[in-house]
XYZ file of C-alpha atoms in Angstrom:
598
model
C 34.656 -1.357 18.526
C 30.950 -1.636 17.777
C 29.281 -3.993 20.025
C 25.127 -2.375 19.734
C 23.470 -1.525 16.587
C 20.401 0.569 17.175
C 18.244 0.761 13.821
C 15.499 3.371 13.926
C 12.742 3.869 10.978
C 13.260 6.833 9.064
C 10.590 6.046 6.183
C 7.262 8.068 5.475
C 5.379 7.199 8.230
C 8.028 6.856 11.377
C 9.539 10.571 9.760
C 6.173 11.785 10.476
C 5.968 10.482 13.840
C 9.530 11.606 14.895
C 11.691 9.169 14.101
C 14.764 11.910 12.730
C 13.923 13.520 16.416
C 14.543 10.561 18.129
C 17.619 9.847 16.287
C 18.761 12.998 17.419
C 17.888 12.433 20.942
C 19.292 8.860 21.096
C 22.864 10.240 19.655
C 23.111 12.887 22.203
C 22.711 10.858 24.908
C 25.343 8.316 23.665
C 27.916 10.965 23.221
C 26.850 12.769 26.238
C 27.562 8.860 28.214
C 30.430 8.142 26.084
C 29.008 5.131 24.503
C 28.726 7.202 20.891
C 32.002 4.645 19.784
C 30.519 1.173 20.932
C 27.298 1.658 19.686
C 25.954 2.296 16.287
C 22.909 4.329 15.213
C 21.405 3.286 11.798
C 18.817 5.254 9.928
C 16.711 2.538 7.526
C 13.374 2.068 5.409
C 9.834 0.712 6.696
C 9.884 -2.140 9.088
C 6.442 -2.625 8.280
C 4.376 -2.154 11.864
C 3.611 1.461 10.806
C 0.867 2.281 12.984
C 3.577 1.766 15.947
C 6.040 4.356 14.646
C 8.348 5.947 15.372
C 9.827 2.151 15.805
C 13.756 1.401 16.952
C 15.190 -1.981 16.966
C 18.241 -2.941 19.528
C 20.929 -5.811 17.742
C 22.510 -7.693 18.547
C 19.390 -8.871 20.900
C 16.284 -8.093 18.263
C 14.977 -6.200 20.728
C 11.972 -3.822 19.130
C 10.756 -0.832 20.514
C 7.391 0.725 19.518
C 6.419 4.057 19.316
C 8.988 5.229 21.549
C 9.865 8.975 22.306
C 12.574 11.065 22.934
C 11.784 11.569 26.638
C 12.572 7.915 27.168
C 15.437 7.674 25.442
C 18.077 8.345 28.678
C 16.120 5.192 30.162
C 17.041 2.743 27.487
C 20.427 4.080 26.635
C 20.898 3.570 30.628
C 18.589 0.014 31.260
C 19.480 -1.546 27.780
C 22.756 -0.338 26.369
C 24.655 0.168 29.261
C 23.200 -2.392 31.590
C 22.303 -5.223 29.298
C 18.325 -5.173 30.561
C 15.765 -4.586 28.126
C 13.139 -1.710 29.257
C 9.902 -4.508 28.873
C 7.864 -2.178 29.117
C 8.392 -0.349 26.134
C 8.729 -3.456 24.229
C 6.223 -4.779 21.343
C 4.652 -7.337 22.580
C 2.315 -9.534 20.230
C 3.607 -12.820 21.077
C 1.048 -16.208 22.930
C 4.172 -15.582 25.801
C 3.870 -12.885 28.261
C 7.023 -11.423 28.856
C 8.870 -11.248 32.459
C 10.554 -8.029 33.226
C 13.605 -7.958 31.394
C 12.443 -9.864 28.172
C 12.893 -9.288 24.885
C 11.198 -10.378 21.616
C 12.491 -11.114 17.930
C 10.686 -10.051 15.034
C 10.103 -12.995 13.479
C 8.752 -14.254 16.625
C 5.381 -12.045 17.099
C 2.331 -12.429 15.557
C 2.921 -10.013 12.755
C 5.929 -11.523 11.038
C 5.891 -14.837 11.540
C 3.821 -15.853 8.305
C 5.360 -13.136 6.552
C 8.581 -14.198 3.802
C 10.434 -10.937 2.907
C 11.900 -10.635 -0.541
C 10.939 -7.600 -2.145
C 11.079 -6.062 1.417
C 14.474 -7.924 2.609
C 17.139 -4.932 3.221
C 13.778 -2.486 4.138
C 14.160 -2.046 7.852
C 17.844 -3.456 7.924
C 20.711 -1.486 6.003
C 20.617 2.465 5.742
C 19.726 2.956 2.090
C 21.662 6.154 1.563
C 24.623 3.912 2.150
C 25.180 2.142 -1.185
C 27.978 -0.310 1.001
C 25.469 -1.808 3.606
C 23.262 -2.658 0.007
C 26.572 -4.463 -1.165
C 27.092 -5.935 1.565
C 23.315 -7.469 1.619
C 25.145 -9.455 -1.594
C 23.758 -6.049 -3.594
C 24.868 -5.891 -7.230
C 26.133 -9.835 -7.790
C 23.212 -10.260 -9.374
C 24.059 -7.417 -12.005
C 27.476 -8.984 -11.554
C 26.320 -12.227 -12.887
C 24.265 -11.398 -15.485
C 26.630 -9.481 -17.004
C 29.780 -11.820 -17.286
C 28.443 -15.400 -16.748
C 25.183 -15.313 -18.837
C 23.546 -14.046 -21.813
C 20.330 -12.008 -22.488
C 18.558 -14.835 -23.731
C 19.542 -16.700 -20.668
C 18.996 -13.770 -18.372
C 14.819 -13.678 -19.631
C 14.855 -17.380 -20.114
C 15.342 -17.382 -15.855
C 12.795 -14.912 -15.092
C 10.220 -16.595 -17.634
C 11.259 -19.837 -15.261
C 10.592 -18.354 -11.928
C 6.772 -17.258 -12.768
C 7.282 -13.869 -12.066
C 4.164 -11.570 -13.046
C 3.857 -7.774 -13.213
C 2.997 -6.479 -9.353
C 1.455 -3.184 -10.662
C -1.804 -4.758 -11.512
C -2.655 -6.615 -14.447
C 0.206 -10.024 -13.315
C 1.861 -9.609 -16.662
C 4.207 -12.622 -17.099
C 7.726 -10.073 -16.548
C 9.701 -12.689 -18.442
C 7.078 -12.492 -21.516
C 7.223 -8.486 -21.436
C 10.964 -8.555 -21.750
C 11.570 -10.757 -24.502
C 9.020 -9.143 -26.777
C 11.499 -6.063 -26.195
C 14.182 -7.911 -26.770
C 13.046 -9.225 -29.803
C 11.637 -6.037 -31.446
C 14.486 -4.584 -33.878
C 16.149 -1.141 -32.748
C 19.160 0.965 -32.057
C 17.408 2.263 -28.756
C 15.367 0.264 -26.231
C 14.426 1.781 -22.801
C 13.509 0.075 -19.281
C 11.604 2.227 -17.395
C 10.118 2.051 -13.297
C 6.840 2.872 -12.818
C 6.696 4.259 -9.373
C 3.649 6.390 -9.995
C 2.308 4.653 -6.913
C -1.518 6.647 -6.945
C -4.388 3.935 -5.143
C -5.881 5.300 -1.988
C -4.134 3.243 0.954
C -1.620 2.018 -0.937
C 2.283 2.472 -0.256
C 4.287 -0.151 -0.854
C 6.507 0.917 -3.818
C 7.045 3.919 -1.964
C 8.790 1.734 1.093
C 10.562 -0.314 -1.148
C 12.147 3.032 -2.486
C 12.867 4.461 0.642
C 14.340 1.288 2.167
C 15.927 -0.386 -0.847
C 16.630 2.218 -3.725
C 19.098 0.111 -5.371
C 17.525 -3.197 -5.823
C 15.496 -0.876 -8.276
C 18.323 0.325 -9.973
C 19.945 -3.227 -10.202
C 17.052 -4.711 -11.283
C 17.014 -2.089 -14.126
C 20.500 -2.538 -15.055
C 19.987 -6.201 -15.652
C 16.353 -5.664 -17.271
C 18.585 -3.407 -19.261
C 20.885 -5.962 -20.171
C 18.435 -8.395 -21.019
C 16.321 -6.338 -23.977
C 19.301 -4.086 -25.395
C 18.516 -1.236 -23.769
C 21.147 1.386 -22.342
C 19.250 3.595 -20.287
C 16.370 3.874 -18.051
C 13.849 5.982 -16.323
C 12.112 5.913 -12.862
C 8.982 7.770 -13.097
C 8.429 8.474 -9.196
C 5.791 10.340 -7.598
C 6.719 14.345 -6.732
C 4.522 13.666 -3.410
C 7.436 10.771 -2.410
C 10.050 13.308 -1.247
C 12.030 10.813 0.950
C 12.116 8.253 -1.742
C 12.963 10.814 -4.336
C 15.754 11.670 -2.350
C 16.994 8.400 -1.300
C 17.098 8.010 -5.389
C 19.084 10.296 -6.241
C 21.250 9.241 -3.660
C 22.013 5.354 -4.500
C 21.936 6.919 -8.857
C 24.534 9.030 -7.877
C 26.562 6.284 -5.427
C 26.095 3.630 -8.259
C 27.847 5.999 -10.756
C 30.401 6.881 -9.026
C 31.038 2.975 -7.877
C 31.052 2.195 -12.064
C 28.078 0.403 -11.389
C 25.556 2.560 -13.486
C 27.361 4.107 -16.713
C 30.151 2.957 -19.159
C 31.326 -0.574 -19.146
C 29.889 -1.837 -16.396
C 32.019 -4.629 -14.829
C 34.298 -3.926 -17.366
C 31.674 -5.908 -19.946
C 30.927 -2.803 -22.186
C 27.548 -2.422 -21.312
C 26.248 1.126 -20.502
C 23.562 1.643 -18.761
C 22.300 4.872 -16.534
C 19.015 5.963 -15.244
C 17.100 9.437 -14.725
C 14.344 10.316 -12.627
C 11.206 12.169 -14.354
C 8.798 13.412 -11.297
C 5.424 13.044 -11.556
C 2.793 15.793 -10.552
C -0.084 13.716 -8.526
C -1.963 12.391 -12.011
C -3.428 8.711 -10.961
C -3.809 8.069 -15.042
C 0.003 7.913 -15.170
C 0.028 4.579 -13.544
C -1.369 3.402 -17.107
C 1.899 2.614 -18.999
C 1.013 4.345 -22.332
C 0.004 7.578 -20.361
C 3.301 7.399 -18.276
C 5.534 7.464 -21.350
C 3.742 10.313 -22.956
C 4.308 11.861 -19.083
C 8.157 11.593 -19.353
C 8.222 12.845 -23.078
C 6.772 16.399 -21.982
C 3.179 15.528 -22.672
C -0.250 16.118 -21.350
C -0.712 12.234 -19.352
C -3.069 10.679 -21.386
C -2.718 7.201 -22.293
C -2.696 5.740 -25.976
C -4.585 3.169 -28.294
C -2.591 -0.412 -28.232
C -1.245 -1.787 -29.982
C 1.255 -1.354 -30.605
C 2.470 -2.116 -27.673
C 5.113 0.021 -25.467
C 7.487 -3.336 -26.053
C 6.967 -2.792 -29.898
C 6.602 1.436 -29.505
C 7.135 3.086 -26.138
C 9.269 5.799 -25.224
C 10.097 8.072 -28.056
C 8.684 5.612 -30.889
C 10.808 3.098 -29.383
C 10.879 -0.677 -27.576
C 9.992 -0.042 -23.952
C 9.477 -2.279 -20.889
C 7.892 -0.640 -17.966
C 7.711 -2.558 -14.866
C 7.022 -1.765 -11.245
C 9.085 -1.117 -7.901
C 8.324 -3.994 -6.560
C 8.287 -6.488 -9.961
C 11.739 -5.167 -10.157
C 12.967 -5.321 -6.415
C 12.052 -9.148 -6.951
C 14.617 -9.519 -9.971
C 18.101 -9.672 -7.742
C 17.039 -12.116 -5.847
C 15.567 -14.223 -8.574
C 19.355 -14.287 -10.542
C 20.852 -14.611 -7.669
C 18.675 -17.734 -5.873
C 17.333 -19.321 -8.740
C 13.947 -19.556 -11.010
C 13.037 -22.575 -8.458
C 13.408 -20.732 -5.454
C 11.409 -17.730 -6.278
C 8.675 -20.705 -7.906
C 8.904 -22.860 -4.852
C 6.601 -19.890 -2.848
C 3.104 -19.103 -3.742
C 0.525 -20.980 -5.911
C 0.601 -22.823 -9.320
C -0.126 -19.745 -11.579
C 0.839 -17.052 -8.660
C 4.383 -16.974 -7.772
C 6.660 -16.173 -5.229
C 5.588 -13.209 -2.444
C 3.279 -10.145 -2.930
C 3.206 -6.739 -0.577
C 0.202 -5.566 0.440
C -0.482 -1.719 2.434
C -2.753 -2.952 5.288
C -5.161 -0.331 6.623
C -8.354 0.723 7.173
C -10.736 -1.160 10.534
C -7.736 -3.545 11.556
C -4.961 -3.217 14.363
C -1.859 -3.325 12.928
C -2.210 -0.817 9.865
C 1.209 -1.248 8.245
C 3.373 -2.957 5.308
C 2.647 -6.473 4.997
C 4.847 -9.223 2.422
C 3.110 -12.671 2.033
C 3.124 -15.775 0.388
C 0.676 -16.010 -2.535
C -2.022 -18.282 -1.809
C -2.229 -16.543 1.567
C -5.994 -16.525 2.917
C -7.377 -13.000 3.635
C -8.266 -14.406 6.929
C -4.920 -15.266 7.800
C -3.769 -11.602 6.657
C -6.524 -9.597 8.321
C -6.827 -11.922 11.584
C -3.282 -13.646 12.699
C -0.888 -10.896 10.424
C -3.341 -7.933 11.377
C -4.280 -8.481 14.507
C -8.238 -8.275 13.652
C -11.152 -5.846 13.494
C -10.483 -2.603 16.932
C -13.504 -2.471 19.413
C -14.922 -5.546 19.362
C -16.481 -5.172 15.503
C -17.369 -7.968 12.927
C -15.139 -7.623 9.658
C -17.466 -6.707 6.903
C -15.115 -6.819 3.309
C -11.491 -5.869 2.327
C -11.249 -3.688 -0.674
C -8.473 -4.867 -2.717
C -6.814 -3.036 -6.208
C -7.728 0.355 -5.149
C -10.389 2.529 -7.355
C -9.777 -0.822 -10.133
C -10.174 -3.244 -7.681
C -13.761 -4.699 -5.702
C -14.910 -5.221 -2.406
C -14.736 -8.932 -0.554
C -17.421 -9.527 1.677
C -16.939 -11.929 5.117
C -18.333 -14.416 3.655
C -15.309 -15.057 1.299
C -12.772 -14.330 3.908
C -10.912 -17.695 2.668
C -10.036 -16.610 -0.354
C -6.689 -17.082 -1.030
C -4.774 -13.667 -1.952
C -3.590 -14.628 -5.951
C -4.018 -13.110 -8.953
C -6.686 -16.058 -10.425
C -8.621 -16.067 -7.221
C -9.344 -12.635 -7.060
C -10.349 -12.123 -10.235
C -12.427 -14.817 -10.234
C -14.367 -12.987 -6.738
C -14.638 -9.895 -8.526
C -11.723 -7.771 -7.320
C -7.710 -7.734 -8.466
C -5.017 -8.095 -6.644
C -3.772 -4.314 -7.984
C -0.986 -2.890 -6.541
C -1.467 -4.374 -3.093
C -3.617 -1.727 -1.642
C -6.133 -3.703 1.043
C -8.197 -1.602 3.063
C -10.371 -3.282 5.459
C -13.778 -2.369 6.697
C -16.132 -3.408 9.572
C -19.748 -3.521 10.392
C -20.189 0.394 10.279
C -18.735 1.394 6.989
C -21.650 1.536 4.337
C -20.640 -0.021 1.024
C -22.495 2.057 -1.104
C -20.541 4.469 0.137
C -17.841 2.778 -0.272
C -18.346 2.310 -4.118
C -19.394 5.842 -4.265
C -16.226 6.791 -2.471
C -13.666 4.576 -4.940
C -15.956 6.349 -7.652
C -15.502 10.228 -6.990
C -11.515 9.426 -7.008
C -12.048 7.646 -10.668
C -14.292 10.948 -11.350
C -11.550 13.140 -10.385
C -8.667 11.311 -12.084
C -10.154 10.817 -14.907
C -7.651 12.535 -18.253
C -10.978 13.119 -19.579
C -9.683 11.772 -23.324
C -12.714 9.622 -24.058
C -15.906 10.282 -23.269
C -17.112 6.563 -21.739
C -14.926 7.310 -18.754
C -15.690 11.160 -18.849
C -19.385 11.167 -19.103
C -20.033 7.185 -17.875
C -18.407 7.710 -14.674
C -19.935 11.032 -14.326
C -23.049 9.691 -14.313
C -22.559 6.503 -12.470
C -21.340 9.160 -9.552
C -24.624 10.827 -9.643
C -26.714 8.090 -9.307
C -24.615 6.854 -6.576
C -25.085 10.215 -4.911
C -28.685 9.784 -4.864
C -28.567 6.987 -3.134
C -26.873 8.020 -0.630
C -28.756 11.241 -0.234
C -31.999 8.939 0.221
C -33.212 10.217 -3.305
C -32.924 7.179 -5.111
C -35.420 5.401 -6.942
C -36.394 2.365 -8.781
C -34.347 1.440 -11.755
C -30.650 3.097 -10.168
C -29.422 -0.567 -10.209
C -30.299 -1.069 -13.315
C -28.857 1.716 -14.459
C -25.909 1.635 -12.494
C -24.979 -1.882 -14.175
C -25.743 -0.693 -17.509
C -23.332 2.009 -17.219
C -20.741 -0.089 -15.729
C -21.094 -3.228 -18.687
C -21.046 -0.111 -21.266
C -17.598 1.932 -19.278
C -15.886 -1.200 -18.973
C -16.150 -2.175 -22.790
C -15.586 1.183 -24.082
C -13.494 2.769 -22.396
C -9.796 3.787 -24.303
C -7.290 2.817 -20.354
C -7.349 0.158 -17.531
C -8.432 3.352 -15.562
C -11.719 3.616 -17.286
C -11.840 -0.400 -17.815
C -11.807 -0.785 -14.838
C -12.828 1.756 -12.542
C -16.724 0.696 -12.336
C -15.487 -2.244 -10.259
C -15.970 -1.544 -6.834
C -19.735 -0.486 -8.112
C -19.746 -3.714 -9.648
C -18.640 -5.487 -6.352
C -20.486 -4.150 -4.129
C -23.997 -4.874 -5.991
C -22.626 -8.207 -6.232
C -22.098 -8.807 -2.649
C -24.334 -5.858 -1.125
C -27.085 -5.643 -3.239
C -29.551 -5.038 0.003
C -27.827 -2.241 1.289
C -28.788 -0.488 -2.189
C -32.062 -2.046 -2.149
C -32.574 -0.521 1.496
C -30.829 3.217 0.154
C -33.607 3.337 -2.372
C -36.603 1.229 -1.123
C -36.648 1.728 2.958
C -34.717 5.037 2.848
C -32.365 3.352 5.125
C -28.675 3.110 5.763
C -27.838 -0.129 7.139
C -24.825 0.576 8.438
C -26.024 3.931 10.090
C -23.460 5.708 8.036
C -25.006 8.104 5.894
C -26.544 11.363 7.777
C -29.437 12.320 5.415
C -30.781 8.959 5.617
C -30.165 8.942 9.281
C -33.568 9.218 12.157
C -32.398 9.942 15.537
C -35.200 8.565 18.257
C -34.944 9.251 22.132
C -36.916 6.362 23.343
C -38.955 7.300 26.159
C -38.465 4.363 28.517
C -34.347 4.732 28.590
C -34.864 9.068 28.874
C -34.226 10.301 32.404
C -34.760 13.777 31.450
C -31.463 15.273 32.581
C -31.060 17.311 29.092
C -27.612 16.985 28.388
C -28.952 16.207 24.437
C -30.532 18.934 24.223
C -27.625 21.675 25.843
C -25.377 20.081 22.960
C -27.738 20.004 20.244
C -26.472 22.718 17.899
C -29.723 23.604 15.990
C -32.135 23.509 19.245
C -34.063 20.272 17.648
C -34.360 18.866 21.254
C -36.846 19.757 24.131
C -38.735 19.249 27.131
C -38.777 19.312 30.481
C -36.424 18.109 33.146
C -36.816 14.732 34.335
C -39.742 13.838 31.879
C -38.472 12.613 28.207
C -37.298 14.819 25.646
C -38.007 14.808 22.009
C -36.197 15.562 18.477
C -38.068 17.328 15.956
C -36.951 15.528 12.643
C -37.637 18.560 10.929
C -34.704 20.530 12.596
C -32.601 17.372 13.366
C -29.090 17.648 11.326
C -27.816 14.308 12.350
C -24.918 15.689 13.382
C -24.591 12.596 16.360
C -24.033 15.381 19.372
C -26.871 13.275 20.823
C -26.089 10.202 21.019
C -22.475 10.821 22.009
C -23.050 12.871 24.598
C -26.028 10.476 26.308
C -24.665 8.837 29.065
C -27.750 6.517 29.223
C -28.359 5.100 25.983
C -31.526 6.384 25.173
C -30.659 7.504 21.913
C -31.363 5.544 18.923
C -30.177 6.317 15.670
C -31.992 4.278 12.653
């Protein structure tokens, strides 16, 4: 009889720091104890806290260890399992209660989770997705069971017009409104198709969702499926997600064989299956029109609209393309009810949105919150704050499409309107934060080189206009600029953003944008003072040993690579600025301070 269930990570980032080793070690020592029959071992998605990896959760109790190893695995199997006592120690502890020896924590009762409302992310971090009977028993499939036998497709895309619903990938699409132009444009063959061509910097949250929860997607596709005519689908997935890709073809291959993908499903006579098309690494292929011509054999590069993929998409024909986590919303919507899904978020933002937390903050993980959320309340009570004692400067938000938030706005509630209305997007739900040391200029320029390099090169306003908005930006941060670069730099940007043919070139002068908005002196001091703010970028770096602070001991000047120190012990040494690299040997190895860098 099973009386324990131990559940231990095994997505991306808990793989990476040993999670399938510690699995290993923790079912050796049961067997080796004899405890391999009372207590269960369960391999499952992201729990979120992904900077704490690998991470391993003790039920009945809740109890959540954090980046635990396999050398003190004989201690819990011996303290916890066996005994009954909790190793506190070892325990993740973000709660206003210290804990006594012995203590244990739930997850919904530290910092990190308790303003958090899982529904995209419910089974990730709770049932082993490769087994397609802990999804069913998570109430997995009634919703495809519903749809099919107790309403009809009208009905089915009346609901999800009702719950508010919009597209998670980036633009907030109304889903409801995409699906019944499909279903109302005339044709033999209709196909629903996942975008999982998850490409931002920072950003993995579809990813998660397909490693911990592969067959809410496929659900969610069945009943999209349903709902437009359509009798097959594909999931465009990312070649460089080998876990998820696996875990796919896993639950497509369990869902066939349980009748629940193919021929008369439920006995209804709809057909519907699904087939995966991997994608090699191009970011363009997150624009819809670019994806299709991806799975049909082509070159990625997207296409005039309209028409529209709902009116012509795959093949010539009606095509809705949503995104991991639009669709991992859907079972839960049939299944609870347009009012429950409406009942969280804001007026025109509905229901929960995920969000990849990293960058300057503690808890760098997988984050699902209401809408209407304030960024301080994400980065602060969810996040844990700004590491070593730093002021937050801005969260960049959308990726390369999105724009930077500066402190000052830190109240903004996270929604699709209010966003948009700061300059940035809400994107896929990549948030990176940054503190008082990152330079923004760099920033934009950063955001712009992955544009650059992404870039199908189709039409020349992205091709050239980015180009050339890199250069300047590289200037600037060389300490070359000069007067006029702003100007020109917003020229560019109005002109790109018209122009361009995709949402990659429409959009992908934002974080330029932003950050003049918002940072418009740090530029000014790039060009004007031939300063870096922020003390980030070298060639506009001056490294100063200030006399009174110098005690001569010449520790600077042993590591200085180039020999741009000198002088003499226990009088103050010097930097030539003509031989100076900036490298920062200096100042890190100074043990008094006495090195300023400007």
């Amino acid at each position: 009889m099973i009386r324990s269930h131990v559940l231990i990570c095994g997505g991306t980032g808990c793989t990476s720091s040993g999670s399938a080793t510690l699995m290993s070690a923790l079912e050796e020592e049961l067997k080796i104890r004899g405890l391999d029959d009372e207590i269960k071992v369960v391999k499952t998605g992201c729990f979120g806290l992904c900077e704490l990896g690998p991470i391993m959760i003790v039920y009945p109790e809740g109890t959540f260890y954090s980046r635990v190893t396999p050398e003190v695995i004989p201690e819990i199997v011996e303290e916890h399992l066996l005994k009954g006592r909790p190793v506190t120690r070892l325990v993740y502890d973000e709660t206003d209660v210290p804990l006594a020896e012995g203590q244990s924590v739930s997850l919904s009762d530290t910092n990190f989770y308790k303003k958090q409302k899982r529904v995209a992310l419910r089974n990730c971090g709770v049932i082993n997705p490769e087994v397609i009977d802990e999804y069913i028993a998570m109430d997995g499939y009634q919703a495809l069971g519903k749809c099919l036998t107790e309403m009809t497709p009208a009905e089915v895309i009346q609901l999800i017009s009702d719950s508010g619903l919009r597209g998670r990938g980036g633009a907030g699409f109304p889903t409801g409104t995409k699906w019944n132009f499909a279903a109302k444009s005339v044709s033999d063959k209709k196909y629903v198709v996942c975008n999982a061509d998850e490409g931002d910097p920072g950003a993995f949250m579809d990813r998660s969702v397909l490693e911990g929860d592969p067959h809410a997607v496929l659900e969610a596709m069945a009943i999209a499926g349903y709902a437009i005519g359509a009798d097959e689908g594909y999931i465009y997935v990312r070649a460089e997600y080998p876990i998820a890709v696996k875990r796919l073809e896993i639950a497509i291959k369990q869902a066939r064989e349980y009748g629940l993908l193919g021929k008369d499903i439920f006995s209804t006579g709809f057909n519907f299956d699904i087939q995966l098309r991997l994608g090699a690494g191009a970011f363009v292929c997150g624009e819809e029109t670019a994806l299709l011509t991806s799975i049909e054999g082509h070159r990625g590069e997207p296409r005039p609209r309209p028409p529209f993929p709902a009116v012509k998409g795959l093949f010539g024909q009606p095509t809705i393309i949503n995104n991991v986590e639009t669709l991992a919303n859907i079972p839960q919507i049939i299944l609870n009810g347009p009012e429950w899904f409406a009942s969280m978020g804001t007026e025109k933002s509905k229901g929960t949105k995920v969000f990849a937390l990293g960058g300057k903050i503690r808890h760098t993980g997988l984050v699902e919150i209401p809408m209407g959320t304030t960024l301080r309340e994400i980065i602060y009570e969810i996040g844990g704050g700004i590491p070593n004692g730093k002021k937050f400067k801005a969260a960049q938000t959308g990726g390369p499409s999105g724009g930077c938030i500066p402190a000052s706005l830190i109240d903004t509630k996270v929604d699709y309107d209010s966003l948009i209305a700061i300059g940035s997007m809400m994107g896929s739900g990549g948030m990176i934060v940054m503190d008082e040391d990152n330079c923004m200029v760099d920033i934009a320029k950063f955001f712009l080189e992955f544009t650059v390099d992404e870039s199908c090169g189709k039409c020349t306003p992205c091709r050239i206009g980015t180009r050339r908005m890199l250069e300047i930006l590289q200037r600037i941060v060389d300490g070359k600029g000069e007067d006029g670069d702003i100007e020109k730099l917003e020229e560019l940007a109005q002109t790109i953003k018209a122009t361009s043919l995709c949402a990659l070139g429409q959009t992908a002068p934002n974080p330029v944008l932003s950050t003049l908005r918002y940072f418009r002196d740090e530029y000014e001091a790039h060009i004007y003072e031939k300063r870096c703010p922020a003390h980030h970028c070298k060639k506009l770096a001056q490294f100063t040993i200030m006399p009174d602070k110098c005690k001569g001991c010449s520790a600077c000047a042993r590591v200085c690579p180039v020999g741009a120190i000198s002088g003499v012990i226990k009088q103050p040494y010097v930097i030539d600025p003509t031989k100076c690299i900036k490298c920062g040997a200096c100042i890190d190895t100074c043990k008094f301070g006495a090195i300023e860098r400007k």
